[in-house]
């Protein structure tokens, strides 16, 4: 999912989504689709401290005498692999919208599997997150990678695949894909997805998720909180009720990240926290239907609890206290560099600045 040479993020809408967006035009259409996929002039507006690439965690390492490509790592148990940066459609709020277009070869993928299974720093790795781009765009590469992980990294217990293909092009969830995602002897397959509005769950989308489940995949959702799409209680309650009905785990409610030109998609953290409190503490949802409200910061994901936000500056940034220990991070990723937005506290844990939004109040 690459931006152009002038730094803009190209619009890409799959034929399936285009068909849906053209339906019911005389009745107002589906604005939750337009807001997520159509280019908006507001994308030309930049804010101080916005970045083209957020949450940078690439490994800069050599393995078997060659530079390892398409691998990231921030956590003790998880290695992230990006087989391709191509997607079926471009979500305007994408965290990876400015990544260069690239696709790994089968040789690259096999070396990654060997690296995962043999490098000393991966001794405690038990999960591989396959993301991109959207890995299910290239089902043959995904199958090859899963087979290689089974062969070379037997300590891996879970392989997670991050995808919006069921929402953007559900016809791709066919017998060929279900075979590629079949259970392996050494690990189970999980599907991570972003379902942001209950209206996205068209009948064919529901069928696609059900097919993945019937093939043995466990599915969990990471909803992104988006201004104008789902930033109201009724929409979120309906969404999480539907996820529970579909047996899709409610994992994260993500605050939309501060990517350059994307502030019009963002609520403020305070607005998000207020919605989250009403969602999980009002009796409107219960049990497994409740997500965690989480920020993606420059040092990793941080779920918000009392005392997490410890300071605020005049540029609209908040200082986030994390539980990530600096020495642990260096043991997991020996060449990891402390981002300019982060610092180490007196207890050796990371604190990180995160750009808030006014949630559109300045426009009112």
mmCIF file of C-alpha atoms in Angstrom:
data_model
loop_
_atom_site.group_PDB
_atom_site.id
_atom_site.type_symbol
_atom_site.label_atom_id
_atom_site.label_comp_id
_atom_site.label_asym_id
_atom_site.label_seq_id
_atom_site.Cartn_x
_atom_site.Cartn_y
_atom_site.Cartn_z
ATOM 1 C CA UNK A 1 0.000 0.000 0.000
ATOM 2 C CA UNK A 2 2.386 2.656 -1.176
ATOM 3 C CA UNK A 3 2.213 6.395 -1.368
ATOM 4 C CA UNK A 4 3.220 8.199 -4.546
ATOM 5 C CA UNK A 5 6.574 9.916 -5.083
ATOM 6 C CA UNK A 6 5.095 13.280 -4.031
ATOM 7 C CA UNK A 7 4.095 11.827 -0.657
ATOM 8 C CA UNK A 8 0.368 11.427 -1.331
ATOM 9 C CA UNK A 9 -1.497 8.201 -0.700
ATOM 10 C CA UNK A 10 -3.085 6.868 -3.877
ATOM 11 C CA UNK A 11 -6.796 6.118 -3.831
ATOM 12 C CA UNK A 12 -7.523 2.442 -4.470
ATOM 13 C CA UNK A 13 -11.042 1.034 -4.227
ATOM 14 C CA UNK A 14 -11.763 -2.594 -5.095
ATOM 15 C CA UNK A 15 -14.516 -3.345 -7.645
ATOM 16 C CA UNK A 16 -16.567 -4.926 -4.857
ATOM 17 C CA UNK A 17 -16.353 -1.803 -2.691
ATOM 18 C CA UNK A 18 -16.977 0.451 -5.699
ATOM 19 C CA UNK A 19 -20.161 -1.491 -6.447
ATOM 20 C CA UNK A 20 -21.318 -1.119 -2.853
ATOM 21 C CA UNK A 21 -20.473 2.593 -2.803
ATOM 22 C CA UNK A 22 -22.566 3.100 -5.944
ATOM 23 C CA UNK A 23 -25.603 1.319 -4.496
ATOM 24 C CA UNK A 24 -28.481 3.257 -2.957
ATOM 25 C CA UNK A 25 -27.030 6.598 -4.054
ATOM 26 C CA UNK A 26 -30.518 8.090 -4.104
ATOM 27 C CA UNK A 27 -30.932 6.971 -0.480
ATOM 28 C CA UNK A 28 -27.634 8.426 0.713
ATOM 29 C CA UNK A 29 -25.442 5.412 -0.083
ATOM 30 C CA UNK A 30 -23.064 4.012 2.514
ATOM 31 C CA UNK A 31 -21.162 6.982 3.989
ATOM 32 C CA UNK A 32 -19.148 4.676 6.275
ATOM 33 C CA UNK A 33 -17.511 3.334 3.094
ATOM 34 C CA UNK A 34 -16.933 6.713 1.439
ATOM 35 C CA UNK A 35 -15.280 8.070 4.575
ATOM 36 C CA UNK A 36 -12.906 5.120 4.775
ATOM 37 C CA UNK A 37 -11.876 4.801 1.121
ATOM 38 C CA UNK A 38 -12.441 8.028 -0.844
ATOM 39 C CA UNK A 39 -9.716 10.676 -0.946
ATOM 40 C CA UNK A 40 -10.645 13.779 1.045
ATOM 41 C CA UNK A 41 -9.196 17.294 0.440
ATOM 42 C CA UNK A 42 -8.515 17.432 4.186
ATOM 43 C CA UNK A 43 -5.624 15.023 3.597
ATOM 44 C CA UNK A 44 -3.600 17.999 2.332
ATOM 45 C CA UNK A 45 -3.635 19.534 5.827
ATOM 46 C CA UNK A 46 -0.582 18.743 7.981
ATOM 47 C CA UNK A 47 -0.156 19.163 11.729
ATOM 48 C CA UNK A 48 3.019 19.585 13.726
ATOM 49 C CA UNK A 49 4.406 16.217 14.875
ATOM 50 C CA UNK A 50 2.421 14.210 12.309
ATOM 51 C CA UNK A 51 4.566 11.655 10.503
ATOM 52 C CA UNK A 52 4.476 9.823 7.184
ATOM 53 C CA UNK A 53 5.439 6.550 8.868
ATOM 54 C CA UNK A 54 4.301 5.697 12.362
ATOM 55 C CA UNK A 55 5.221 2.842 14.685
ATOM 56 C CA UNK A 56 8.517 2.047 12.982
ATOM 57 C CA UNK A 57 9.897 -1.282 14.124
ATOM 58 C CA UNK A 58 11.839 -2.698 11.180
ATOM 59 C CA UNK A 59 14.656 -5.084 11.911
ATOM 60 C CA UNK A 60 17.957 -3.928 10.469
ATOM 61 C CA UNK A 61 19.790 -7.206 10.701
ATOM 62 C CA UNK A 62 21.789 -9.605 8.568
ATOM 63 C CA UNK A 63 21.034 -13.315 8.512
ATOM 64 C CA UNK A 64 22.898 -15.941 6.518
ATOM 65 C CA UNK A 65 25.044 -13.159 5.056
ATOM 66 C CA UNK A 66 22.134 -11.142 3.630
ATOM 67 C CA UNK A 67 19.997 -8.265 4.883
ATOM 68 C CA UNK A 68 16.678 -9.538 6.195
ATOM 69 C CA UNK A 69 13.763 -7.807 4.473
ATOM 70 C CA UNK A 70 10.107 -7.483 5.477
ATOM 71 C CA UNK A 71 10.533 -8.254 9.182
ATOM 72 C CA UNK A 72 9.644 -6.159 12.229
ATOM 73 C CA UNK A 73 9.839 -6.871 15.936
ATOM 74 C CA UNK A 74 8.866 -5.012 19.098
ATOM 75 C CA UNK A 75 7.704 -7.739 21.445
ATOM 76 C CA UNK A 76 9.254 -10.740 23.168
ATOM 77 C CA UNK A 77 6.991 -13.415 21.724
ATOM 78 C CA UNK A 78 6.046 -11.985 18.321
ATOM 79 C CA UNK A 79 7.812 -11.592 14.987
ATOM 80 C CA UNK A 80 6.071 -9.540 12.297
ATOM 81 C CA UNK A 81 6.398 -10.484 8.612
ATOM 82 C CA UNK A 82 5.261 -8.410 5.611
ATOM 83 C CA UNK A 83 5.069 -10.596 2.473
ATOM 84 C CA UNK A 84 3.668 -7.685 0.447
ATOM 85 C CA UNK A 85 2.633 -4.054 0.866
ATOM 86 C CA UNK A 86 -0.197 -4.452 -1.687
ATOM 87 C CA UNK A 87 -3.856 -4.309 -0.608
ATOM 88 C CA UNK A 88 -7.221 -4.855 -2.279
ATOM 89 C CA UNK A 89 -8.158 -1.287 -1.315
ATOM 90 C CA UNK A 90 -6.536 1.636 0.495
ATOM 91 C CA UNK A 91 -8.023 2.586 3.842
ATOM 92 C CA UNK A 92 -7.476 6.338 4.090
ATOM 93 C CA UNK A 93 -6.514 6.071 7.772
ATOM 94 C CA UNK A 94 -3.889 3.372 7.111
ATOM 95 C CA UNK A 95 -0.878 3.198 9.402
ATOM 96 C CA UNK A 96 1.295 1.952 6.521
ATOM 97 C CA UNK A 97 0.033 4.209 3.754
ATOM 98 C CA UNK A 98 3.472 5.619 2.950
ATOM 99 C CA UNK A 99 5.351 2.321 2.769
ATOM 100 C CA UNK A 100 7.074 1.629 -0.537
ATOM 101 C CA UNK A 101 5.536 -1.028 -2.770
ATOM 102 C CA UNK A 102 7.346 -4.334 -2.326
ATOM 103 C CA UNK A 103 6.709 -8.072 -2.351
ATOM 104 C CA UNK A 104 8.982 -10.703 -0.851
ATOM 105 C CA UNK A 105 10.194 -13.661 -2.875
ATOM 106 C CA UNK A 106 9.765 -17.245 -1.722
ATOM 107 C CA UNK A 107 13.487 -17.261 -0.944
ATOM 108 C CA UNK A 108 12.985 -14.215 1.310
ATOM 109 C CA UNK A 109 10.105 -15.926 3.102
ATOM 110 C CA UNK A 110 12.006 -19.162 3.643
ATOM 111 C CA UNK A 111 14.970 -17.259 5.109
ATOM 112 C CA UNK A 112 12.596 -15.456 7.470
ATOM 113 C CA UNK A 113 11.251 -18.806 8.669
ATOM 114 C CA UNK A 114 14.793 -20.067 9.240
ATOM 115 C CA UNK A 115 15.675 -16.823 11.045
ATOM 116 C CA UNK A 116 12.648 -17.192 13.284
ATOM 117 C CA UNK A 117 13.543 -20.748 14.153
ATOM 118 C CA UNK A 118 17.286 -20.420 14.673
ATOM 119 C CA UNK A 119 18.400 -16.882 15.640
ATOM 120 C CA UNK A 120 19.172 -16.625 19.389
ATOM 121 C CA UNK A 121 17.071 -13.469 19.822
ATOM 122 C CA UNK A 122 14.001 -15.417 18.657
ATOM 123 C CA UNK A 123 14.289 -18.186 21.239
ATOM 124 C CA UNK A 124 11.137 -16.931 22.986
ATOM 125 C CA UNK A 125 9.146 -16.148 19.827
ATOM 126 C CA UNK A 126 5.889 -18.112 19.845
ATOM 127 C CA UNK A 127 3.839 -16.047 17.383
ATOM 128 C CA UNK A 128 4.255 -14.728 13.868
ATOM 129 C CA UNK A 129 2.050 -11.845 12.739
ATOM 130 C CA UNK A 130 1.745 -11.803 8.950
ATOM 131 C CA UNK A 131 0.666 -8.374 7.784
ATOM 132 C CA UNK A 132 1.564 -5.843 5.081
ATOM 133 C CA UNK A 133 -0.199 -4.651 2.995
ATOM 134 C CA UNK A 134 -2.680 -7.486 3.004
ATOM 135 C CA UNK A 135 -1.122 -10.957 2.908
ATOM 136 C CA UNK A 136 -4.301 -12.586 1.587
ATOM 137 C CA UNK A 137 -3.787 -10.729 -1.696
ATOM 138 C CA UNK A 138 -1.019 -13.262 -2.421
ATOM 139 C CA UNK A 139 -2.411 -16.540 -1.165
ATOM 140 C CA UNK A 140 0.378 -18.648 -2.735
ATOM 141 C CA UNK A 141 3.035 -16.699 -0.820
ATOM 142 C CA UNK A 142 1.058 -17.070 2.398
ATOM 143 C CA UNK A 143 0.790 -20.832 1.947
ATOM 144 C CA UNK A 144 4.522 -21.055 1.198
ATOM 145 C CA UNK A 145 5.333 -19.026 4.344
ATOM 146 C CA UNK A 146 3.086 -21.153 6.567
ATOM 147 C CA UNK A 147 4.684 -24.342 5.245
ATOM 148 C CA UNK A 148 8.154 -22.869 5.854
ATOM 149 C CA UNK A 149 7.270 -21.858 9.422
ATOM 150 C CA UNK A 150 6.024 -25.370 10.117
ATOM 151 C CA UNK A 151 9.300 -26.774 8.794
ATOM 152 C CA UNK A 152 11.881 -24.356 10.190
ATOM 153 C CA UNK A 153 10.304 -22.727 13.283
ATOM 154 C CA UNK A 154 8.643 -25.510 15.284
ATOM 155 C CA UNK A 155 8.527 -23.366 18.435
ATOM 156 C CA UNK A 156 5.882 -21.111 16.831
ATOM 157 C CA UNK A 157 2.436 -21.867 18.262
ATOM 158 C CA UNK A 158 0.297 -19.216 16.540
ATOM 159 C CA UNK A 159 0.429 -17.567 13.120
ATOM 160 C CA UNK A 160 -1.803 -14.496 12.866
ATOM 161 C CA UNK A 161 -2.759 -13.014 9.501
ATOM 162 C CA UNK A 162 -3.939 -9.396 9.404
ATOM 163 C CA UNK A 163 -6.445 -8.811 6.600
ATOM 164 C CA UNK A 164 -9.391 -6.741 5.386
ATOM 165 C CA UNK A 165 -9.924 -8.915 2.302
ATOM 166 C CA UNK A 166 -13.237 -10.325 3.635
ATOM 167 C CA UNK A 167 -14.534 -6.728 3.747
ATOM 168 C CA UNK A 168 -12.886 -5.425 0.584
ATOM 169 C CA UNK A 169 -13.101 -8.395 -1.796
ATOM 170 C CA UNK A 170 -14.947 -11.308 -0.149
ATOM 171 C CA UNK A 171 -14.939 -13.442 -3.320
ATOM 172 C CA UNK A 172 -11.227 -14.079 -2.663
ATOM 173 C CA UNK A 173 -12.159 -16.279 0.298
ATOM 174 C CA UNK A 174 -12.442 -19.366 -1.889
ATOM 175 C CA UNK A 175 -11.441 -23.031 -1.637
ATOM 176 C CA UNK A 176 -7.886 -22.215 -2.715
ATOM 177 C CA UNK A 177 -7.460 -19.764 0.151
ATOM 178 C CA UNK A 178 -9.115 -22.016 2.696
ATOM 179 C CA UNK A 179 -6.712 -24.792 1.728
ATOM 180 C CA UNK A 180 -3.745 -22.447 2.165
ATOM 181 C CA UNK A 181 -4.955 -21.538 5.659
ATOM 182 C CA UNK A 182 -5.556 -25.146 6.717
ATOM 183 C CA UNK A 183 -4.450 -26.161 10.218
ATOM 184 C CA UNK A 184 -0.764 -27.104 10.532
ATOM 185 C CA UNK A 185 0.734 -29.665 12.885
ATOM 186 C CA UNK A 186 2.733 -27.165 14.949
ATOM 187 C CA UNK A 187 0.606 -23.980 15.075
ATOM 188 C CA UNK A 188 -2.912 -22.659 14.772
ATOM 189 C CA UNK A 189 -4.012 -19.895 12.399
ATOM 190 C CA UNK A 190 -5.715 -16.731 13.607
ATOM 191 C CA UNK A 191 -7.191 -13.917 11.522
ATOM 192 C CA UNK A 192 -6.863 -10.298 12.658
ATOM 193 C CA UNK A 193 -9.275 -7.913 10.975
ATOM 194 C CA UNK A 194 -10.545 -4.322 11.134
ATOM 195 C CA UNK A 195 -14.355 -4.150 11.128
ATOM 196 C CA UNK A 196 -15.186 -0.514 11.800
ATOM 197 C CA UNK A 197 -18.930 -0.232 11.176
ATOM 198 C CA UNK A 198 -21.788 -2.772 11.408
ATOM 199 C CA UNK A 199 -22.900 -1.739 7.922
ATOM 200 C CA UNK A 200 -19.720 -3.285 6.480
ATOM 201 C CA UNK A 201 -21.074 -6.722 7.402
ATOM 202 C CA UNK A 202 -22.931 -7.336 4.158
ATOM 203 C CA UNK A 203 -24.218 -10.927 3.646
ATOM 204 C CA UNK A 204 -21.262 -11.898 1.447
ATOM 205 C CA UNK A 205 -18.844 -10.488 4.050
ATOM 206 C CA UNK A 206 -20.470 -12.564 6.771
ATOM 207 C CA UNK A 207 -20.177 -15.628 4.552
ATOM 208 C CA UNK A 208 -16.467 -14.936 4.011
ATOM 209 C CA UNK A 209 -15.741 -14.734 7.737
ATOM 210 C CA UNK A 210 -17.826 -17.873 8.353
ATOM 211 C CA UNK A 211 -15.833 -19.729 5.688
ATOM 212 C CA UNK A 212 -12.561 -18.768 7.379
ATOM 213 C CA UNK A 213 -13.929 -20.017 10.691
ATOM 214 C CA UNK A 214 -15.101 -23.278 9.107
ATOM 215 C CA UNK A 215 -11.528 -23.812 7.875
ATOM 216 C CA UNK A 216 -10.312 -23.639 11.479
ATOM 217 C CA UNK A 217 -9.200 -20.006 11.755
ATOM 218 C CA UNK A 218 -9.970 -18.032 14.892
ATOM 219 C CA UNK A 219 -10.944 -14.429 14.127
ATOM 220 C CA UNK A 220 -10.418 -11.360 16.271
ATOM 221 C CA UNK A 221 -11.268 -7.735 15.522
ATOM 222 C CA UNK A 222 -9.324 -4.511 15.969
ATOM 223 C CA UNK A 223 -11.816 -1.718 15.313
ATOM 224 C CA UNK A 224 -10.318 1.693 14.521
ATOM 225 C CA UNK A 225 -12.184 4.609 16.098
ATOM 226 C CA UNK A 226 -12.921 6.957 13.187
ATOM 227 C CA UNK A 227 -14.565 10.365 13.279
ATOM 228 C CA UNK A 228 -17.871 10.303 11.413
ATOM 229 C CA UNK A 229 -17.781 6.528 10.950
ATOM 230 C CA UNK A 230 -18.183 4.968 14.400
ATOM 231 C CA UNK A 231 -17.583 7.722 16.971
ATOM 232 C CA UNK A 232 -20.978 7.320 18.635
ATOM 233 C CA UNK A 233 -22.234 4.869 21.214
ATOM 234 C CA UNK A 234 -25.116 3.388 19.239
ATOM 235 C CA UNK A 235 -22.865 2.405 16.326
ATOM 236 C CA UNK A 236 -20.249 0.834 18.583
ATOM 237 C CA UNK A 237 -22.831 -1.108 20.596
ATOM 238 C CA UNK A 238 -24.389 -2.474 17.399
ATOM 239 C CA UNK A 239 -20.959 -3.339 16.013
ATOM 240 C CA UNK A 240 -19.792 -5.245 19.089
ATOM 241 C CA UNK A 241 -23.138 -7.052 19.374
ATOM 242 C CA UNK A 242 -22.699 -8.191 15.762
ATOM 243 C CA UNK A 243 -19.132 -9.315 16.389
ATOM 244 C CA UNK A 244 -20.295 -11.393 19.355
ATOM 245 C CA UNK A 245 -23.039 -12.917 17.211
ATOM 246 C CA UNK A 246 -20.467 -13.819 14.534
ATOM 247 C CA UNK A 247 -18.116 -15.310 17.159
ATOM 248 C CA UNK A 248 -15.446 -12.730 16.322
ATOM 249 C CA UNK A 249 -13.436 -11.702 19.375
ATOM 250 C CA UNK A 250 -13.503 -8.019 20.328
ATOM 251 C CA UNK A 251 -9.805 -7.308 20.858
ATOM 252 C CA UNK A 252 -8.873 -3.622 20.437
ATOM 253 C CA UNK A 253 -10.688 -0.356 19.900
ATOM 254 C CA UNK A 254 -7.789 1.593 18.375
ATOM 255 C CA UNK A 255 -7.395 5.327 18.550
ATOM 256 C CA UNK A 256 -6.703 6.463 14.979
ATOM 257 C CA UNK A 257 -2.958 7.112 14.604
ATOM 258 C CA UNK A 258 -1.453 10.539 13.797
ATOM 259 C CA UNK A 259 -0.415 9.886 10.197
ATOM 260 C CA UNK A 260 0.279 13.014 8.147
ATOM 261 C CA UNK A 261 -2.887 14.536 6.698
ATOM 262 C CA UNK A 262 -5.256 12.181 8.525
ATOM 263 C CA UNK A 263 -6.366 14.332 11.458
ATOM 264 C CA UNK A 264 -9.888 14.625 10.013
ATOM 265 C CA UNK A 265 -10.335 10.892 10.758
ATOM 266 C CA UNK A 266 -9.339 11.236 14.412
ATOM 267 C CA UNK A 267 -11.264 11.877 17.600
ATOM 268 C CA UNK A 268 -9.505 13.267 20.632
ATOM 269 C CA UNK A 269 -8.285 10.769 23.206
ATOM 270 C CA UNK A 270 -10.790 12.253 25.678
ATOM 271 C CA UNK A 271 -13.650 11.636 23.239
ATOM 272 C CA UNK A 272 -12.438 8.088 22.724
ATOM 273 C CA UNK A 273 -12.144 7.411 26.441
ATOM 274 C CA UNK A 274 -15.645 8.763 27.042
ATOM 275 C CA UNK A 275 -17.062 6.480 24.339
ATOM 276 C CA UNK A 276 -15.071 3.540 25.666
ATOM 277 C CA UNK A 277 -16.313 4.042 29.234
ATOM 278 C CA UNK A 278 -19.917 4.199 28.064
ATOM 279 C CA UNK A 279 -19.411 1.159 25.841
ATOM 280 C CA UNK A 280 -17.931 -1.134 28.500
ATOM 281 C CA UNK A 281 -19.292 0.268 31.775
ATOM 282 C CA UNK A 282 -22.933 1.017 31.008
ATOM 283 C CA UNK A 283 -24.457 -2.447 30.699
ATOM 284 C CA UNK A 284 -24.930 -1.868 26.962
ATOM 285 C CA UNK A 285 -22.383 -4.625 26.242
ATOM 286 C CA UNK A 286 -21.137 -7.459 28.396
ATOM 287 C CA UNK A 287 -18.640 -10.267 28.646
ATOM 288 C CA UNK A 288 -16.554 -11.034 25.586
ATOM 289 C CA UNK A 289 -18.079 -8.133 23.619
ATOM 290 C CA UNK A 290 -15.798 -5.615 25.338
ATOM 291 C CA UNK A 291 -12.555 -4.430 23.653
ATOM 292 C CA UNK A 292 -9.502 -2.655 25.083
ATOM 293 C CA UNK A 293 -9.067 1.028 24.156
ATOM 294 C CA UNK A 294 -5.526 1.225 22.825
ATOM 295 C CA UNK A 295 -3.008 3.632 21.293
ATOM 296 C CA UNK A 296 -0.381 2.605 18.753
ATOM 297 C CA UNK A 297 2.634 4.608 19.914
ATOM 298 C CA UNK A 298 6.187 4.815 18.598
ATOM 299 C CA UNK A 299 7.287 2.135 21.088
ATOM 300 C CA UNK A 300 4.307 -0.230 20.788
ATOM 301 C CA UNK A 301 0.655 -0.640 21.694
ATOM 302 C CA UNK A 302 -0.501 0.843 24.992
ATOM 303 C CA UNK A 303 -3.972 0.256 26.438
ATOM 304 C CA UNK A 304 -5.223 3.261 28.403
ATOM 305 C CA UNK A 305 -5.733 2.890 32.138
ATOM 306 C CA UNK A 306 -5.693 5.325 35.057
ATOM 307 C CA UNK A 307 -2.279 6.978 35.198
ATOM 308 C CA UNK A 308 -1.273 6.105 31.632
ATOM 309 C CA UNK A 309 -1.369 9.758 30.502
ATOM 310 C CA UNK A 310 1.138 11.604 32.665
ATOM 311 C CA UNK A 311 1.748 14.939 30.897
ATOM 312 C CA UNK A 312 0.683 17.149 27.994
ATOM 313 C CA UNK A 313 2.612 19.760 26.004
ATOM 314 C CA UNK A 314 1.598 22.926 24.128
ATOM 315 C CA UNK A 315 1.689 21.115 20.752
ATOM 316 C CA UNK A 316 -1.196 18.820 21.630
ATOM 317 C CA UNK A 317 0.920 15.811 22.542
ATOM 318 C CA UNK A 318 0.355 13.603 25.575
ATOM 319 C CA UNK A 319 3.110 11.734 27.405
ATOM 320 C CA UNK A 320 2.254 8.056 27.787
ATOM 321 C CA UNK A 321 3.670 5.882 30.559
ATOM 322 C CA UNK A 322 4.276 2.351 29.313
ATOM 323 C CA UNK A 323 5.304 -0.853 31.012
ATOM 324 C CA UNK A 324 7.912 -1.624 28.350
ATOM 325 C CA UNK A 325 11.323 -2.014 29.960
ATOM 326 C CA UNK A 326 14.142 -0.586 27.847
ATOM 327 C CA UNK A 327 16.516 -3.437 28.735
ATOM 328 C CA UNK A 328 13.895 -6.004 27.724
ATOM 329 C CA UNK A 329 13.381 -4.324 24.363
ATOM 330 C CA UNK A 330 17.102 -4.432 23.664
ATOM 331 C CA UNK A 331 17.234 -8.139 24.567
ATOM 332 C CA UNK A 332 14.420 -8.873 22.091
ATOM 333 C CA UNK A 333 15.744 -6.547 19.355
ATOM 334 C CA UNK A 334 19.468 -5.902 19.985
ATOM 335 C CA UNK A 335 19.790 -3.062 17.456
ATOM 336 C CA UNK A 336 16.537 -1.309 18.411
ATOM 337 C CA UNK A 337 16.945 2.487 18.605
ATOM 338 C CA UNK A 338 15.020 4.646 21.042
ATOM 339 C CA UNK A 339 12.707 6.888 18.954
ATOM 340 C CA UNK A 340 13.058 10.686 19.352
ATOM 341 C CA UNK A 341 9.581 10.758 20.903
ATOM 342 C CA UNK A 342 10.534 8.330 23.692
ATOM 343 C CA UNK A 343 12.622 8.379 26.844
ATOM 344 C CA UNK A 344 13.526 6.008 29.672
ATOM 345 C CA UNK A 345 12.115 6.752 33.138
ATOM 346 C CA UNK A 346 13.835 6.244 36.496
ATOM 347 C CA UNK A 347 12.511 2.673 36.682
ATOM 348 C CA UNK A 348 13.902 1.775 33.249
ATOM 349 C CA UNK A 349 10.505 1.845 31.520
ATOM 350 C CA UNK A 350 9.665 3.707 28.334
ATOM 351 C CA UNK A 351 7.657 6.900 28.199
ATOM 352 C CA UNK A 352 6.531 8.158 24.803
ATOM 353 C CA UNK A 353 4.935 11.300 23.379
ATOM 354 C CA UNK A 354 1.789 10.722 21.319
ATOM 355 C CA UNK A 355 -0.005 13.349 19.230
ATOM 356 C CA UNK A 356 -3.595 13.916 20.322
ATOM 357 C CA UNK A 357 -6.348 15.464 18.182
ATOM 358 C CA UNK A 358 -8.947 18.067 18.972
ATOM 359 C CA UNK A 359 -11.510 15.804 17.343
ATOM 360 C CA UNK A 360 -12.734 18.497 14.983
ATOM 361 C CA UNK A 361 -13.446 21.125 17.654
ATOM 362 C CA UNK A 362 -11.170 23.625 15.906
ATOM 363 C CA UNK A 363 -13.403 23.350 12.826
ATOM 364 C CA UNK A 364 -16.601 24.060 14.719
#
